[in-house]
Coordinates of C-alpha atoms in Angstrom, one line a residue:
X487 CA 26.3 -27.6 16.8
X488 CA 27.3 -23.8 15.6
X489 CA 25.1 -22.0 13.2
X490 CA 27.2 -22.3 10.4
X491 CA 26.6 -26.4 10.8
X492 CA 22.3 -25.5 11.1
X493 CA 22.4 -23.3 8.0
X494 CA 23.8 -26.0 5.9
X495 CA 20.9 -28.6 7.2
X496 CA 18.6 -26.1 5.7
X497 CA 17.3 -24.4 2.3
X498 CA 15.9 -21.1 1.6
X499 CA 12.8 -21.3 0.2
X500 CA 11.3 -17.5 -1.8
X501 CA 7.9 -16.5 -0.2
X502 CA 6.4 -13.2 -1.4
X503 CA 9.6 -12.3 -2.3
X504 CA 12.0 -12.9 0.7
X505 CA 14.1 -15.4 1.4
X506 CA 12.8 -17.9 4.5
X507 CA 15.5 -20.1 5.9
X508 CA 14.1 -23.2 6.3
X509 CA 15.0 -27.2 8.4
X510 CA 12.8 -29.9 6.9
X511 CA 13.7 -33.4 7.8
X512 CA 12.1 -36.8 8.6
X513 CA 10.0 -37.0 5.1
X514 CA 9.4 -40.4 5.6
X515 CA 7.2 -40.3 8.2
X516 CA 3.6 -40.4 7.9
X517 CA 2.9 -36.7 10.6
X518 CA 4.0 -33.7 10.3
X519 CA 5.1 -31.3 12.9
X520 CA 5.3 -27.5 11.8
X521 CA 7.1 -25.7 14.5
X522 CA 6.7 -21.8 15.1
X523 CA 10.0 -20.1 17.0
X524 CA 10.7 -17.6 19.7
X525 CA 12.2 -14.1 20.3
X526 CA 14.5 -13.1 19.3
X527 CA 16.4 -16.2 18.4
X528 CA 15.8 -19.0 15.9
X529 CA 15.2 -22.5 14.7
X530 CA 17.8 -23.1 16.2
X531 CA 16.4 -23.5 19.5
X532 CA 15.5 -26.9 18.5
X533 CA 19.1 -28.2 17.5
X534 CA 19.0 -30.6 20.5
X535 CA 15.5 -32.0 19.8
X536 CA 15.3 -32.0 15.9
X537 CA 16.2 -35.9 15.9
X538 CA 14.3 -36.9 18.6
X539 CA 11.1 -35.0 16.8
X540 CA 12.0 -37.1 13.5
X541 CA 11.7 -40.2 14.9
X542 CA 8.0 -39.7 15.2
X543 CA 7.6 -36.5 12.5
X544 CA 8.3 -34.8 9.2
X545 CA 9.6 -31.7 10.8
X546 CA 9.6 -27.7 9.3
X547 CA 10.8 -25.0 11.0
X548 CA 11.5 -21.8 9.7
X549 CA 13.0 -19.2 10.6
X550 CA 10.3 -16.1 10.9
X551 CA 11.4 -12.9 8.3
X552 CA 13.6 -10.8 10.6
X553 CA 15.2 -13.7 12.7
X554 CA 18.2 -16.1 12.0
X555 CA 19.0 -16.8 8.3
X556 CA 15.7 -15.5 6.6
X557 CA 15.8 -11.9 4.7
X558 CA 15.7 -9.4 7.3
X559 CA 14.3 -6.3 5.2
X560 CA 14.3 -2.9 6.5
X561 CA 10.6 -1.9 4.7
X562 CA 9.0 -4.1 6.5
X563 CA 5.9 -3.9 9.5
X564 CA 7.0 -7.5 11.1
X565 CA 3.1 -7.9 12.2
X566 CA 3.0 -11.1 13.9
X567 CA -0.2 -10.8 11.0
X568 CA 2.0 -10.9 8.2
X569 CA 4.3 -13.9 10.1
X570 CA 1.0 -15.8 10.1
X571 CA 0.7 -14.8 5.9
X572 CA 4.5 -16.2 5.5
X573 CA 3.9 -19.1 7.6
X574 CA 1.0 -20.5 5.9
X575 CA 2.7 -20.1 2.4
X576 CA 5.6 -21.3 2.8
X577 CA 3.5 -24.6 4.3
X578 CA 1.4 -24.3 1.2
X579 CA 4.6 -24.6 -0.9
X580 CA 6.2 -27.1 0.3
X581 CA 3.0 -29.3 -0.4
X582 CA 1.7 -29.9 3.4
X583 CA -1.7 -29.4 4.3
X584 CA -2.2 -31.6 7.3
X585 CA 0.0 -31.2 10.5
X586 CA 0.6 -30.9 14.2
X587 CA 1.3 -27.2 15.0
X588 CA 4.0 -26.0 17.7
X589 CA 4.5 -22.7 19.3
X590 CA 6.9 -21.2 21.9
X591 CA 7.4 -17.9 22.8
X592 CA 6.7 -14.9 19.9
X593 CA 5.5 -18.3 17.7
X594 CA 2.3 -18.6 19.9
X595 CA 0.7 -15.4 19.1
X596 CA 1.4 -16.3 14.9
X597 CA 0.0 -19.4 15.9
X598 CA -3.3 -17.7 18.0
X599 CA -3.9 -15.7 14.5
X600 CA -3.4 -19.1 12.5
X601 CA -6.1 -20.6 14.9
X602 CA -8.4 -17.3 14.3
X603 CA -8.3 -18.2 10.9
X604 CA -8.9 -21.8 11.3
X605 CA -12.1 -21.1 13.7
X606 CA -13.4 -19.0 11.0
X607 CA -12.8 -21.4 7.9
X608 CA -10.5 -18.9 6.3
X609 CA -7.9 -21.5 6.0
X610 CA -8.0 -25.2 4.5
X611 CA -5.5 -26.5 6.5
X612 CA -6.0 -29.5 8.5
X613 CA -4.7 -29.0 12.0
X614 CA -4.3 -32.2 14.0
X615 CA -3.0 -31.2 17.5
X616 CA -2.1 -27.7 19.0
X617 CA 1.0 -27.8 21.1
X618 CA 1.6 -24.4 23.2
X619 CA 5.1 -24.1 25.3
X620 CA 5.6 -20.8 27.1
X621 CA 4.4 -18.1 25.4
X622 CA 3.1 -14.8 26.9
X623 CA -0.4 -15.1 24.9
X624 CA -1.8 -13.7 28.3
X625 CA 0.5 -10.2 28.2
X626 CA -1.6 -9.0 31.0
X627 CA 0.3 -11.4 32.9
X628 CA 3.6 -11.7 31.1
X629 CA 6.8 -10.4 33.5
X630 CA 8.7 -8.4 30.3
X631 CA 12.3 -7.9 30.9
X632 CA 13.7 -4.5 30.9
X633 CA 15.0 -4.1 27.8
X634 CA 11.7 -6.1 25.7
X635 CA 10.1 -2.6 27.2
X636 CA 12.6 -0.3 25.8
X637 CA 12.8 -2.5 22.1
X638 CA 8.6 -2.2 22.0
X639 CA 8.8 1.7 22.5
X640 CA 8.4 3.4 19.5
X641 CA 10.5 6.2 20.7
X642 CA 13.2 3.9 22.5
X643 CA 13.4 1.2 20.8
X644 CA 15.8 1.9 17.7
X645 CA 17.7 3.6 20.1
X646 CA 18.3 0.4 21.9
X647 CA 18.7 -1.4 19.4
X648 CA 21.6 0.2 17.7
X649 CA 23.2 0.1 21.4
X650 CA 22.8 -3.4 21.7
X651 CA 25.2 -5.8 21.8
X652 CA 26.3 -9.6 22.5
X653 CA 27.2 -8.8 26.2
X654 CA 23.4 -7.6 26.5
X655 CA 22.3 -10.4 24.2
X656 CA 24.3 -13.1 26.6
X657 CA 23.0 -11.5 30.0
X658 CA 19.4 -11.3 29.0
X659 CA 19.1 -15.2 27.6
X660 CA 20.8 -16.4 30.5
X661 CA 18.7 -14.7 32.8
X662 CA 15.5 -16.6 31.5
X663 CA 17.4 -19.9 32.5
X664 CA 16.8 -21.6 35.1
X665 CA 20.0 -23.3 35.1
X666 CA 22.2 -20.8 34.2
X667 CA 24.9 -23.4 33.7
X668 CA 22.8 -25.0 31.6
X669 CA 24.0 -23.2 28.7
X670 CA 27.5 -22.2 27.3
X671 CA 29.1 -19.0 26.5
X672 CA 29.7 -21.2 22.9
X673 CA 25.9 -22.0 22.8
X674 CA 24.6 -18.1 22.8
X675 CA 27.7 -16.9 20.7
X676 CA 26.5 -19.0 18.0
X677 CA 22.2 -17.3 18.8
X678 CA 23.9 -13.9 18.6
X679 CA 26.1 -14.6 15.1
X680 CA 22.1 -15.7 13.6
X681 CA 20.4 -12.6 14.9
X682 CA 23.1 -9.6 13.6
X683 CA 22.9 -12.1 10.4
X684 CA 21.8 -9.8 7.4
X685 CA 22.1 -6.9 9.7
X686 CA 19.7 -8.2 12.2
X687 CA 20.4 -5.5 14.5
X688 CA 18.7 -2.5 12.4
X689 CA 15.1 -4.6 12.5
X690 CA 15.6 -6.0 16.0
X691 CA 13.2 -3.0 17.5
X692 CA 10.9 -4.0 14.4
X693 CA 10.4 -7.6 15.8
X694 CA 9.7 -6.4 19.5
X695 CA 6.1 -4.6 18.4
X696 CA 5.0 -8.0 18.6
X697 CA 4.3 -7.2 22.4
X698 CA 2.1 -4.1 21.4
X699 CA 0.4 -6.5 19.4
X700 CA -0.5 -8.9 22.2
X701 CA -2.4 -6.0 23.8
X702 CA -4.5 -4.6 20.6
X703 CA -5.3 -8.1 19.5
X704 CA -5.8 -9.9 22.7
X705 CA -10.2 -9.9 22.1
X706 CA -9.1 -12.0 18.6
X707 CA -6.1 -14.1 20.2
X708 CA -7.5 -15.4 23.7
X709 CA -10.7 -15.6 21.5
X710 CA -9.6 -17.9 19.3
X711 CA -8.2 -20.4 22.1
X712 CA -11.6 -20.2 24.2
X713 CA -13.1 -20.7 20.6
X714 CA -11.3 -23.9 19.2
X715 CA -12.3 -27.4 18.8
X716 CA -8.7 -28.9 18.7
X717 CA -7.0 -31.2 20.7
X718 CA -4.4 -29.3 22.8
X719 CA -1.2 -29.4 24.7
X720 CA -0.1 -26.9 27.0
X721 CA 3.6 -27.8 27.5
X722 CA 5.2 -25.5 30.1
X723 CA 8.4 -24.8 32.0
X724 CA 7.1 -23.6 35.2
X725 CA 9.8 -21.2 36.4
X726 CA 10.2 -19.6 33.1
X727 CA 10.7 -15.8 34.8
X728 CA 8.5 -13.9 31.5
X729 CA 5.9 -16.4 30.5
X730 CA 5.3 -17.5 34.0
X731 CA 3.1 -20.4 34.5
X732 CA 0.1 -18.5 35.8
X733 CA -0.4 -18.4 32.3
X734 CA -0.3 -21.8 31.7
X735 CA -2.4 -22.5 34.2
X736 CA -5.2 -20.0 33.2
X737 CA -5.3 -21.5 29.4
X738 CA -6.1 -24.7 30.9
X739 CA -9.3 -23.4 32.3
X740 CA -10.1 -21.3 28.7
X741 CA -9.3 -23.9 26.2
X742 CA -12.0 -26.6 26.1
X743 CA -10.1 -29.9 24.8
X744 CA -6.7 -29.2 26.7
X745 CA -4.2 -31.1 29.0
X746 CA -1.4 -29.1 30.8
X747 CA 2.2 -31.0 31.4
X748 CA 4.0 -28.9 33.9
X749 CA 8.2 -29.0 33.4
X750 CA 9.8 -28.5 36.4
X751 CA 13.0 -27.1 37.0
X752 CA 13.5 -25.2 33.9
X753 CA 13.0 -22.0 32.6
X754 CA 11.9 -19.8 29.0
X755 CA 13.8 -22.7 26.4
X756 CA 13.3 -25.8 27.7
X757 CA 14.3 -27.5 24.5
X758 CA 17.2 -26.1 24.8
X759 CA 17.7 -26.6 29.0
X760 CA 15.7 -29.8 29.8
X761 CA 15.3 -31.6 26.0
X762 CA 15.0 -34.8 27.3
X763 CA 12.5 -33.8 29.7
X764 CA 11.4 -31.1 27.5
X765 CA 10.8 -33.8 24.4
X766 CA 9.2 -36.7 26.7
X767 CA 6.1 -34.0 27.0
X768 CA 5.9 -33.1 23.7
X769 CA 5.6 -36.5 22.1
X770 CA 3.7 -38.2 25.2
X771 CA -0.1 -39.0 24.9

């Protein structure tokens, strides 16, 4: 599928003023599933899995401000905070209240702050299942590649951006493969034309203080996993080389009503290398 062919399965929905890009299929299922993306790509990670999860789901996924199709503005903090803010509204307005939440990557920590909320009854929303897949929540034990450190620097990371291109784009997704054959030169062409989108390039340092923020609001984040109530499934690729599954593994012992399904042989997107395997996990009991 090329980007151009996602875009048009999709609508843009206004919340507080920007434009969200937006897939929602499978309405005529009784569940929802609301599905929170990674760094620095898309909802368009989940091309290969989107009709296997409607089968079961009413599916959303949006892209987060600053990534694929959504308004990319240049006045803008991009607080994983403020992701949380957009998230929830633009579930509000599209009537769903009750839902099965996903994370991967940069999506787990909006989804650790959506949980904060939820602990605290500062939300109405009716979470049914928590589904985590490789995200460095633990940052302490997250193995950043290079150039996430340079992006997060506040001194750096503009810098960077501006020199970045789709040769550094292509390395540095391939690299987080296990199977580096796994995906085509086609595949991440089409995840680089979504993230210079809207001149996706000027904000790209922007997005990558989303690691700083892992540090300042671990306390609330980790917190509000060892605090929860909700059912939970820790679905991990265990030779993803940045969220490695030591992480996995220790949010099995902090979050009370868990079960961890180890993927093997695959690496950071494993909807997007191992979907079969990948999707069994996700929709298994």
């Amino acid at each position: 599928m090329t980007a151009n062919q996602w875009k048009q399965k999709g609508e843009f929905v206004k919340i507080f003023d920007n434009e969200v890009f937006v897939i929602d299929e499978g309405k005529h299922n009784d569940k929802t599933m609301v599905i929170l993306h990674g760094y620095p790509t898309s909802s368009f990670d989940y091309y290969k899995v989107l009709d296997n999860l409607t089968s079961e789901y009413r599916v959303i996924i949006h892209d987060h401000l600053g990534f694929g199709f959504s308004d990319k503005p240049k006045n803008f903090s991009y607080s994983l905070i403020e992701q949380a803010d957009i998230a929830l509204q633009l579930w509000k307005t599209l009537g769903v209240n009750e839902f099965t939440l996903l994370a991967h990557d940069y999506g787990t920590s909006v989804a650790t702050e959506i949980i904060a909320r939820h602990n605290k009854k500062h939300i109405t929303v009716n979470i049914e299942k928590l589904i985590l897949c490789n995200g460095s929540m633990h940052i302490e034990l997250s193995q950043l590649r290079f150039i996430q450190k340079l992006l997060k620097n506040k001194f750096t990371g503009k810098y960077v951006a501006k020199l970045s291109n789709e040769f550094i784009f292509t390395k540095n997704i391939r690299n987080v493969y296990f199977d580096k054959q796994k995906v085509t030169n086609e595949e991440l062409k089409e995840m680089w034309q979504q993230l210079i989108y809207n001149e996706g390039k000027d904000i790209i340092h922007r997005l990558s203080n989303y690691i700083n923020e892992r540090y300042y609001f671990w306390h609330r984040w980790i917190g509000a996993l060892k605090e929860t109530e909700l059912e939970t499934k820790i679905v991990w690729a265990k030779n993803d080389p940045v969220a490695v599954f030591k992480i996995a593994e220790l949010l099995s012992t902090e979050i009370k009503n868990n079960k961890l399904f180890p993927l093997e042989n695959s690496g950071h997107f494993p909807m997007l290398e191992t979907p079969k395997e990948w999707i069994n996990l996700v929709l298994s009991n």
